[in-house]
């Protein structure tokens, strides 16, 4: 087996009593699995654990050792039962500290929302030595340390964090991309984007809206490790945009 043939794997720990009780239906497993596939990484195992420190530590320690990467979702919010940071710090044998950049991000985000309270400051806590995963949605960043990536439990926020990690992990094959853009409201092509992505299982489509010259538009970025699948997906998307009557520009605008 050559280096490029090696199978890279990831584990996922889904954290939260609300998942186990059925009050909340998990959507992160599917989106993490799909995202990893596009990165050339296979999701090898998933564990769903309660908000109990010892149980989180046990799952984290097992899966981080068994795989190239470990992802966690949930338990990094502002409340007392958000203990994922504490659990991962315990698993790694490092203290929990306030990350200065995370604190600055939160101070800016909450400046007009009542300020940085004690609870909100909890979202700046990280295992010592960690780096941040950007979060464009709600300010509070995710956390990266070693081969572990800690993300929010709210699916649309986790999706933003995954997007910021795209192309940053070593995987089984290089990630390729194509872009097409136009003055196209993304809400008017949401169904098309979903259908095209579903028809090309090795591809992932990201939508990046913008507002210029008084007009709304978006660039659509297709990513894949398979060059043929990428070109097929690009062709299908452009064909669909044309059929809907939109002008588009390969390469983006």
PDB file of C-alpha atoms in Angstrom:
ATOM      1  CA  UNK A   1       0.000   0.000   0.000  1.00  0.00           C
ATOM      2  CA  UNK A   2       1.413   3.400  -0.982  1.00  0.00           C
ATOM      3  CA  UNK A   3       1.087   6.526   1.135  1.00  0.00           C
ATOM      4  CA  UNK A   4      -1.779   7.805  -1.023  1.00  0.00           C
ATOM      5  CA  UNK A   5      -3.587   4.470  -0.725  1.00  0.00           C
ATOM      6  CA  UNK A   6      -3.593   4.552   3.074  1.00  0.00           C
ATOM      7  CA  UNK A   7      -7.055   4.754   4.564  1.00  0.00           C
ATOM      8  CA  UNK A   8      -7.388   7.683   6.975  1.00  0.00           C
ATOM      9  CA  UNK A   9     -10.067   7.278   9.622  1.00  0.00           C
ATOM     10  CA  UNK A  10     -11.925   9.433  12.119  1.00  0.00           C
ATOM     11  CA  UNK A  11     -14.026   8.764  15.182  1.00  0.00           C
ATOM     12  CA  UNK A  12     -16.946  10.892  16.321  1.00  0.00           C
ATOM     13  CA  UNK A  13     -18.213  11.384  19.859  1.00  0.00           C
ATOM     14  CA  UNK A  14     -21.707  12.904  20.034  1.00  0.00           C
ATOM     15  CA  UNK A  15     -22.205  14.401  23.491  1.00  0.00           C
ATOM     16  CA  UNK A  16     -25.453  15.267  25.200  1.00  0.00           C
ATOM     17  CA  UNK A  17     -28.263  13.931  27.347  1.00  0.00           C
ATOM     18  CA  UNK A  18     -30.746  15.548  24.964  1.00  0.00           C
ATOM     19  CA  UNK A  19     -29.661  13.195  22.168  1.00  0.00           C
ATOM     20  CA  UNK A  20     -29.956  10.089  24.315  1.00  0.00           C
ATOM     21  CA  UNK A  21     -33.351  11.138  25.653  1.00  0.00           C
ATOM     22  CA  UNK A  22     -34.759  11.691  22.180  1.00  0.00           C
ATOM     23  CA  UNK A  23     -35.594  15.337  22.867  1.00  0.00           C
ATOM     24  CA  UNK A  24     -33.162  16.323  20.125  1.00  0.00           C
ATOM     25  CA  UNK A  25     -32.651  14.394  16.892  1.00  0.00           C
ATOM     26  CA  UNK A  26     -28.989  14.252  15.901  1.00  0.00           C
ATOM     27  CA  UNK A  27     -28.074  15.519  12.444  1.00  0.00           C
ATOM     28  CA  UNK A  28     -24.353  15.877  12.993  1.00  0.00           C
ATOM     29  CA  UNK A  29     -23.433  12.244  12.360  1.00  0.00           C
ATOM     30  CA  UNK A  30     -24.620  12.408   8.756  1.00  0.00           C
ATOM     31  CA  UNK A  31     -23.065  15.780   7.993  1.00  0.00           C
ATOM     32  CA  UNK A  32     -19.728  14.910   9.609  1.00  0.00           C
ATOM     33  CA  UNK A  33     -19.637  11.594   7.719  1.00  0.00           C
ATOM     34  CA  UNK A  34     -20.415  13.297   4.387  1.00  0.00           C
ATOM     35  CA  UNK A  35     -17.841  16.019   4.988  1.00  0.00           C
ATOM     36  CA  UNK A  36     -15.150  13.511   5.949  1.00  0.00           C
ATOM     37  CA  UNK A  37     -15.798  11.494   2.802  1.00  0.00           C
ATOM     38  CA  UNK A  38     -15.050  14.543   0.687  1.00  0.00           C
ATOM     39  CA  UNK A  39     -11.817  15.075   2.651  1.00  0.00           C
ATOM     40  CA  UNK A  40     -10.721  11.517   1.828  1.00  0.00           C
ATOM     41  CA  UNK A  41     -11.258  10.346   5.412  1.00  0.00           C
ATOM     42  CA  UNK A  42     -13.536   7.502   6.535  1.00  0.00           C
ATOM     43  CA  UNK A  43     -15.786   7.799   9.583  1.00  0.00           C
ATOM     44  CA  UNK A  44     -14.942   4.569  11.367  1.00  0.00           C
ATOM     45  CA  UNK A  45     -16.900   4.749  14.618  1.00  0.00           C
ATOM     46  CA  UNK A  46     -19.475   6.889  16.418  1.00  0.00           C
ATOM     47  CA  UNK A  47     -20.250   6.929  20.140  1.00  0.00           C
ATOM     48  CA  UNK A  48     -23.122   8.840  21.732  1.00  0.00           C
ATOM     49  CA  UNK A  49     -22.432   9.621  25.379  1.00  0.00           C
ATOM     50  CA  UNK A  50     -24.214  11.543  28.161  1.00  0.00           C
ATOM     51  CA  UNK A  51     -23.072  14.740  29.866  1.00  0.00           C
ATOM     52  CA  UNK A  52     -20.967  12.720  32.302  1.00  0.00           C
ATOM     53  CA  UNK A  53     -17.280  13.601  32.471  1.00  0.00           C
ATOM     54  CA  UNK A  54     -15.923  10.079  32.963  1.00  0.00           C
ATOM     55  CA  UNK A  55     -17.990   8.730  30.067  1.00  0.00           C
ATOM     56  CA  UNK A  56     -16.788  11.484  27.743  1.00  0.00           C
ATOM     57  CA  UNK A  57     -13.170  10.950  28.785  1.00  0.00           C
ATOM     58  CA  UNK A  58     -13.457   7.213  28.152  1.00  0.00           C
ATOM     59  CA  UNK A  59     -14.934   7.651  24.673  1.00  0.00           C
ATOM     60  CA  UNK A  60     -12.540  10.424  23.674  1.00  0.00           C
ATOM     61  CA  UNK A  61      -9.475   8.519  24.833  1.00  0.00           C
ATOM     62  CA  UNK A  62     -10.482   5.342  23.003  1.00  0.00           C
ATOM     63  CA  UNK A  63     -11.396   6.941  19.685  1.00  0.00           C
ATOM     64  CA  UNK A  64      -8.541   9.441  19.514  1.00  0.00           C
ATOM     65  CA  UNK A  65      -6.070   6.584  19.890  1.00  0.00           C
ATOM     66  CA  UNK A  66      -7.822   4.299  17.399  1.00  0.00           C
ATOM     67  CA  UNK A  67      -8.130   6.847  14.571  1.00  0.00           C
ATOM     68  CA  UNK A  68      -6.213   9.530  12.740  1.00  0.00           C
ATOM     69  CA  UNK A  69      -8.757  12.120  13.886  1.00  0.00           C
ATOM     70  CA  UNK A  70     -11.434  12.518  16.516  1.00  0.00           C
ATOM     71  CA  UNK A  71     -14.384  14.862  16.215  1.00  0.00           C
ATOM     72  CA  UNK A  72     -16.767  15.781  19.004  1.00  0.00           C
ATOM     73  CA  UNK A  73     -20.093  17.586  18.790  1.00  0.00           C
ATOM     74  CA  UNK A  74     -21.863  19.176  21.730  1.00  0.00           C
ATOM     75  CA  UNK A  75     -20.967  20.319  25.209  1.00  0.00           C
ATOM     76  CA  UNK A  76     -18.973  23.478  24.428  1.00  0.00           C
ATOM     77  CA  UNK A  77     -21.680  26.024  25.274  1.00  0.00           C
ATOM     78  CA  UNK A  78     -22.131  28.428  28.216  1.00  0.00           C
ATOM     79  CA  UNK A  79     -23.990  26.237  30.727  1.00  0.00           C
ATOM     80  CA  UNK A  80     -22.819  24.158  33.671  1.00  0.00           C
ATOM     81  CA  UNK A  81     -23.354  20.840  31.869  1.00  0.00           C
ATOM     82  CA  UNK A  82     -21.151  21.855  28.922  1.00  0.00           C
ATOM     83  CA  UNK A  83     -18.151  19.850  30.076  1.00  0.00           C
ATOM     84  CA  UNK A  84     -16.531  18.651  26.848  1.00  0.00           C
ATOM     85  CA  UNK A  85     -13.555  20.973  27.281  1.00  0.00           C
ATOM     86  CA  UNK A  86     -12.976  19.667  30.805  1.00  0.00           C
ATOM     87  CA  UNK A  87     -13.261  16.057  29.634  1.00  0.00           C
ATOM     88  CA  UNK A  88     -10.817  16.438  26.752  1.00  0.00           C
ATOM     89  CA  UNK A  89      -8.354  18.328  28.945  1.00  0.00           C
ATOM     90  CA  UNK A  90      -8.594  15.437  31.425  1.00  0.00           C
ATOM     91  CA  UNK A  91      -8.071  12.873  28.649  1.00  0.00           C
ATOM     92  CA  UNK A  92      -4.966  14.722  27.467  1.00  0.00           C
ATOM     93  CA  UNK A  93      -3.654  15.476  30.948  1.00  0.00           C
ATOM     94  CA  UNK A  94      -3.554  19.258  30.473  1.00  0.00           C
ATOM     95  CA  UNK A  95      -5.238  22.117  32.364  1.00  0.00           C
ATOM     96  CA  UNK A  96      -8.158  24.203  31.124  1.00  0.00           C
ATOM     97  CA  UNK A  97      -7.298  27.832  30.321  1.00  0.00           C
ATOM     98  CA  UNK A  98      -9.013  30.910  28.868  1.00  0.00           C
ATOM     99  CA  UNK A  99      -7.871  31.344  25.267  1.00  0.00           C
ATOM    100  CA  UNK A 100      -7.121  35.082  24.781  1.00  0.00           C
ATOM    101  CA  UNK A 101      -8.218  35.135  21.134  1.00  0.00           C
ATOM    102  CA  UNK A 102     -11.454  33.317  21.980  1.00  0.00           C
ATOM    103  CA  UNK A 103     -12.132  35.833  24.737  1.00  0.00           C
ATOM    104  CA  UNK A 104     -11.544  38.735  22.331  1.00  0.00           C
ATOM    105  CA  UNK A 105     -13.890  37.177  19.741  1.00  0.00           C
ATOM    106  CA  UNK A 106     -16.617  36.746  22.338  1.00  0.00           C
ATOM    107  CA  UNK A 107     -16.150  40.259  23.706  1.00  0.00           C
ATOM    108  CA  UNK A 108     -16.681  41.672  20.215  1.00  0.00           C
ATOM    109  CA  UNK A 109     -19.638  39.421  19.482  1.00  0.00           C
ATOM    110  CA  UNK A 110     -21.468  40.193  22.721  1.00  0.00           C
ATOM    111  CA  UNK A 111     -20.568  43.906  22.848  1.00  0.00           C
ATOM    112  CA  UNK A 112     -24.121  44.877  21.818  1.00  0.00           C
ATOM    113  CA  UNK A 113     -25.801  41.825  23.358  1.00  0.00           C
ATOM    114  CA  UNK A 114     -25.338  42.475  27.051  1.00  0.00           C
ATOM    115  CA  UNK A 115     -21.605  41.949  27.282  1.00  0.00           C
ATOM    116  CA  UNK A 116     -19.428  38.978  28.195  1.00  0.00           C
ATOM    117  CA  UNK A 117     -21.059  37.323  31.194  1.00  0.00           C
ATOM    118  CA  UNK A 118     -19.520  34.586  33.310  1.00  0.00           C
ATOM    119  CA  UNK A 119     -21.515  31.975  31.421  1.00  0.00           C
ATOM    120  CA  UNK A 120     -20.505  33.306  28.015  1.00  0.00           C
ATOM    121  CA  UNK A 121     -16.866  33.423  29.086  1.00  0.00           C
ATOM    122  CA  UNK A 122     -17.047  29.638  29.530  1.00  0.00           C
ATOM    123  CA  UNK A 123     -17.015  29.425  25.727  1.00  0.00           C
ATOM    124  CA  UNK A 124     -13.465  30.821  25.740  1.00  0.00           C
ATOM    125  CA  UNK A 125     -12.191  27.884  27.847  1.00  0.00           C
ATOM    126  CA  UNK A 126      -9.899  25.445  26.020  1.00  0.00           C
ATOM    127  CA  UNK A 127      -7.470  22.660  26.898  1.00  0.00           C
ATOM    128  CA  UNK A 128      -4.050  24.277  27.220  1.00  0.00           C
ATOM    129  CA  UNK A 129      -2.243  24.347  23.866  1.00  0.00           C
ATOM    130  CA  UNK A 130      -5.414  24.351  21.755  1.00  0.00           C
ATOM    131  CA  UNK A 131      -6.112  26.382  18.618  1.00  0.00           C
ATOM    132  CA  UNK A 132      -9.468  27.777  17.515  1.00  0.00           C
ATOM    133  CA  UNK A 133     -11.895  26.713  14.783  1.00  0.00           C
ATOM    134  CA  UNK A 134     -13.644  29.795  13.355  1.00  0.00           C
ATOM    135  CA  UNK A 135     -17.401  30.135  13.783  1.00  0.00           C
ATOM    136  CA  UNK A 136     -18.991  32.774  11.545  1.00  0.00           C
ATOM    137  CA  UNK A 137     -22.478  32.008  12.855  1.00  0.00           C
ATOM    138  CA  UNK A 138     -22.457  32.706  16.593  1.00  0.00           C
ATOM    139  CA  UNK A 139     -18.958  33.889  17.442  1.00  0.00           C
ATOM    140  CA  UNK A 140     -18.080  31.115  19.905  1.00  0.00           C
ATOM    141  CA  UNK A 141     -15.247  29.169  18.260  1.00  0.00           C
ATOM    142  CA  UNK A 142     -14.640  25.462  18.027  1.00  0.00           C
ATOM    143  CA  UNK A 143     -11.422  23.979  19.358  1.00  0.00           C
ATOM    144  CA  UNK A 144      -8.574  21.995  17.796  1.00  0.00           C
ATOM    145  CA  UNK A 145      -5.886  20.210  19.785  1.00  0.00           C
ATOM    146  CA  UNK A 146      -3.707  17.391  18.526  1.00  0.00           C
ATOM    147  CA  UNK A 147      -5.875  15.130  16.377  1.00  0.00           C
ATOM    148  CA  UNK A 148      -9.092  16.300  18.100  1.00  0.00           C
ATOM    149  CA  UNK A 149     -11.602  18.754  16.649  1.00  0.00           C
ATOM    150  CA  UNK A 150     -14.308  19.944  19.070  1.00  0.00           C
ATOM    151  CA  UNK A 151     -17.428  21.427  17.489  1.00  0.00           C
ATOM    152  CA  UNK A 152     -20.796  22.800  18.496  1.00  0.00           C
ATOM    153  CA  UNK A 153     -23.774  20.504  18.835  1.00  0.00           C
ATOM    154  CA  UNK A 154     -26.132  22.836  16.933  1.00  0.00           C
ATOM    155  CA  UNK A 155     -26.030  21.374  13.396  1.00  0.00           C
ATOM    156  CA  UNK A 156     -25.881  24.594  11.371  1.00  0.00           C
ATOM    157  CA  UNK A 157     -23.072  25.921  13.581  1.00  0.00           C
ATOM    158  CA  UNK A 158     -21.201  22.605  13.318  1.00  0.00           C
ATOM    159  CA  UNK A 159     -21.589  22.859   9.534  1.00  0.00           C
ATOM    160  CA  UNK A 160     -19.899  26.288   9.572  1.00  0.00           C
ATOM    161  CA  UNK A 161     -17.022  24.870  11.595  1.00  0.00           C
ATOM    162  CA  UNK A 162     -16.639  21.925   9.223  1.00  0.00           C
ATOM    163  CA  UNK A 163     -16.548  24.319   6.308  1.00  0.00           C
ATOM    164  CA  UNK A 164     -13.698  26.260   7.900  1.00  0.00           C
ATOM    165  CA  UNK A 165     -11.786  22.985   8.338  1.00  0.00           C
ATOM    166  CA  UNK A 166     -12.213  21.980   4.697  1.00  0.00           C
ATOM    167  CA  UNK A 167      -8.890  21.077   3.131  1.00  0.00           C
ATOM    168  CA  UNK A 168      -6.916  21.402   6.391  1.00  0.00           C
ATOM    169  CA  UNK A 169      -6.677  17.707   7.303  1.00  0.00           C
ATOM    170  CA  UNK A 170      -4.325  15.177   5.799  1.00  0.00           C
ATOM    171  CA  UNK A 171      -6.452  12.590   4.039  1.00  0.00           C
ATOM    172  CA  UNK A 172      -6.302   9.782   1.554  1.00  0.00           C
ATOM    173  CA  UNK A 173      -6.384  11.979  -1.560  1.00  0.00           C
ATOM    174  CA  UNK A 174      -5.924  15.666  -2.413  1.00  0.00           C
ATOM    175  CA  UNK A 175      -9.048  17.815  -2.308  1.00  0.00           C
ATOM    176  CA  UNK A 176     -10.013  19.399  -5.637  1.00  0.00           C
ATOM    177  CA  UNK A 177     -12.482  22.226  -6.179  1.00  0.00           C
ATOM    178  CA  UNK A 178     -14.418  24.107  -8.847  1.00  0.00           C
ATOM    179  CA  UNK A 179     -16.399  27.317  -8.437  1.00  0.00           C
ATOM    180  CA  UNK A 180     -19.350  28.800 -10.282  1.00  0.00           C
ATOM    181  CA  UNK A 181     -21.009  32.051  -9.276  1.00  0.00           C
ATOM    182  CA  UNK A 182     -23.498  34.685 -10.283  1.00  0.00           C
ATOM    183  CA  UNK A 183     -26.047  37.185  -9.100  1.00  0.00           C
ATOM    184  CA  UNK A 184     -28.183  34.295  -7.934  1.00  0.00           C
ATOM    185  CA  UNK A 185     -30.117  34.329  -4.629  1.00  0.00           C
ATOM    186  CA  UNK A 186     -29.083  31.101  -2.929  1.00  0.00           C
ATOM    187  CA  UNK A 187     -32.608  30.604  -1.606  1.00  0.00           C
ATOM    188  CA  UNK A 188     -33.837  30.244  -5.196  1.00  0.00           C
ATOM    189  CA  UNK A 189     -31.412  27.432  -6.000  1.00  0.00           C
ATOM    190  CA  UNK A 190     -31.350  25.626  -2.645  1.00  0.00           C
ATOM    191  CA  UNK A 191     -33.333  22.687  -4.022  1.00  0.00           C
ATOM    192  CA  UNK A 192     -31.061  22.449  -7.073  1.00  0.00           C
ATOM    193  CA  UNK A 193     -27.909  22.494  -4.911  1.00  0.00           C
ATOM    194  CA  UNK A 194     -29.284  19.728  -2.711  1.00  0.00           C
ATOM    195  CA  UNK A 195     -30.336  17.573  -5.675  1.00  0.00           C
ATOM    196  CA  UNK A 196     -27.012  17.969  -7.469  1.00  0.00           C
ATOM    197  CA  UNK A 197     -25.047  17.130  -4.313  1.00  0.00           C
ATOM    198  CA  UNK A 198     -27.199  14.068  -3.622  1.00  0.00           C
ATOM    199  CA  UNK A 199     -26.622  12.874  -7.205  1.00  0.00           C
ATOM    200  CA  UNK A 200     -22.838  13.119  -6.773  1.00  0.00           C
ATOM    201  CA  UNK A 201     -22.036  11.321  -3.525  1.00  0.00           C
ATOM    202  CA  UNK A 202     -18.302  12.049  -3.709  1.00  0.00           C
ATOM    203  CA  UNK A 203     -18.854  15.798  -3.986  1.00  0.00           C
ATOM    204  CA  UNK A 204     -19.773  18.546  -1.557  1.00  0.00           C
ATOM    205  CA  UNK A 205     -21.228  21.922  -2.552  1.00  0.00           C
ATOM    206  CA  UNK A 206     -20.704  25.005  -0.402  1.00  0.00           C
ATOM    207  CA  UNK A 207     -22.787  28.148  -0.959  1.00  0.00           C
ATOM    208  CA  UNK A 208     -21.259  31.555  -0.203  1.00  0.00           C
ATOM    209  CA  UNK A 209     -23.712  34.465  -0.570  1.00  0.00           C
ATOM    210  CA  UNK A 210     -22.652  38.076  -1.136  1.00  0.00           C
ATOM    211  CA  UNK A 211     -24.194  41.521  -1.654  1.00  0.00           C
ATOM    212  CA  UNK A 212     -22.587  43.792  -4.244  1.00  0.00           C
ATOM    213  CA  UNK A 213     -23.723  46.871  -6.126  1.00  0.00           C
ATOM    214  CA  UNK A 214     -27.161  46.573  -4.603  1.00  0.00           C
ATOM    215  CA  UNK A 215     -27.582  42.992  -5.789  1.00  0.00           C
ATOM    216  CA  UNK A 216     -27.458  39.649  -3.995  1.00  0.00           C
ATOM    217  CA  UNK A 217     -25.545  36.708  -5.389  1.00  0.00           C
ATOM    218  CA  UNK A 218     -23.571  33.659  -4.426  1.00  0.00           C
ATOM    219  CA  UNK A 219     -20.547  31.600  -5.345  1.00  0.00           C
ATOM    220  CA  UNK A 220     -20.990  27.841  -5.274  1.00  0.00           C
ATOM    221  CA  UNK A 221     -17.854  25.820  -4.523  1.00  0.00           C
ATOM    222  CA  UNK A 222     -17.808  22.125  -5.406  1.00  0.00           C
ATOM    223  CA  UNK A 223     -15.189  20.011  -3.632  1.00  0.00           C
ATOM    224  CA  UNK A 224     -14.168  16.416  -4.219  1.00  0.00           C
ATOM    225  CA  UNK A 225     -11.173  14.092  -4.212  1.00  0.00           C
ATOM    226  CA  UNK A 226     -12.417  12.564  -7.502  1.00  0.00           C
ATOM    227  CA  UNK A 227     -11.608  14.687 -10.573  1.00  0.00           C
ATOM    228  CA  UNK A 228     -14.177  12.984 -12.825  1.00  0.00           C
ATOM    229  CA  UNK A 229     -16.932  13.287 -10.199  1.00  0.00           C
ATOM    230  CA  UNK A 230     -16.006  16.944  -9.701  1.00  0.00           C
ATOM    231  CA  UNK A 231     -16.349  17.730 -13.414  1.00  0.00           C
ATOM    232  CA  UNK A 232     -19.633  15.823 -13.648  1.00  0.00           C
ATOM    233  CA  UNK A 233     -21.014  17.720 -10.660  1.00  0.00           C
ATOM    234  CA  UNK A 234     -19.875  21.051 -12.096  1.00  0.00           C
ATOM    235  CA  UNK A 235     -21.507  20.268 -15.455  1.00  0.00           C
ATOM    236  CA  UNK A 236     -24.786  19.219 -13.804  1.00  0.00           C
ATOM    237  CA  UNK A 237     -24.902  22.311 -11.596  1.00  0.00           C
ATOM    238  CA  UNK A 238     -24.217  24.696 -14.472  1.00  0.00           C
ATOM    239  CA  UNK A 239     -26.823  22.932 -16.597  1.00  0.00           C
ATOM    240  CA  UNK A 240     -29.354  23.254 -13.771  1.00  0.00           C
ATOM    241  CA  UNK A 241     -28.610  26.946 -13.232  1.00  0.00           C
ATOM    242  CA  UNK A 242     -29.110  27.549 -16.944  1.00  0.00           C
ATOM    243  CA  UNK A 243     -32.405  25.678 -16.985  1.00  0.00           C
ATOM    244  CA  UNK A 244     -33.627  27.900 -14.133  1.00  0.00           C
ATOM    245  CA  UNK A 245     -32.770  30.956 -16.210  1.00  0.00           C
ATOM    246  CA  UNK A 246     -29.778  32.200 -14.235  1.00  0.00           C
ATOM    247  CA  UNK A 247     -26.632  33.690 -15.757  1.00  0.00           C
ATOM    248  CA  UNK A 248     -23.532  32.194 -14.166  1.00  0.00           C
ATOM    249  CA  UNK A 249     -19.762  32.533 -14.340  1.00  0.00           C
ATOM    250  CA  UNK A 250     -17.447  29.503 -14.084  1.00  0.00           C
ATOM    251  CA  UNK A 251     -14.661  30.384 -11.667  1.00  0.00           C
ATOM    252  CA  UNK A 252     -16.973  32.532  -9.582  1.00  0.00           C
ATOM    253  CA  UNK A 253     -17.422  36.274  -9.249  1.00  0.00           C
TER     254      UNK A 253
END
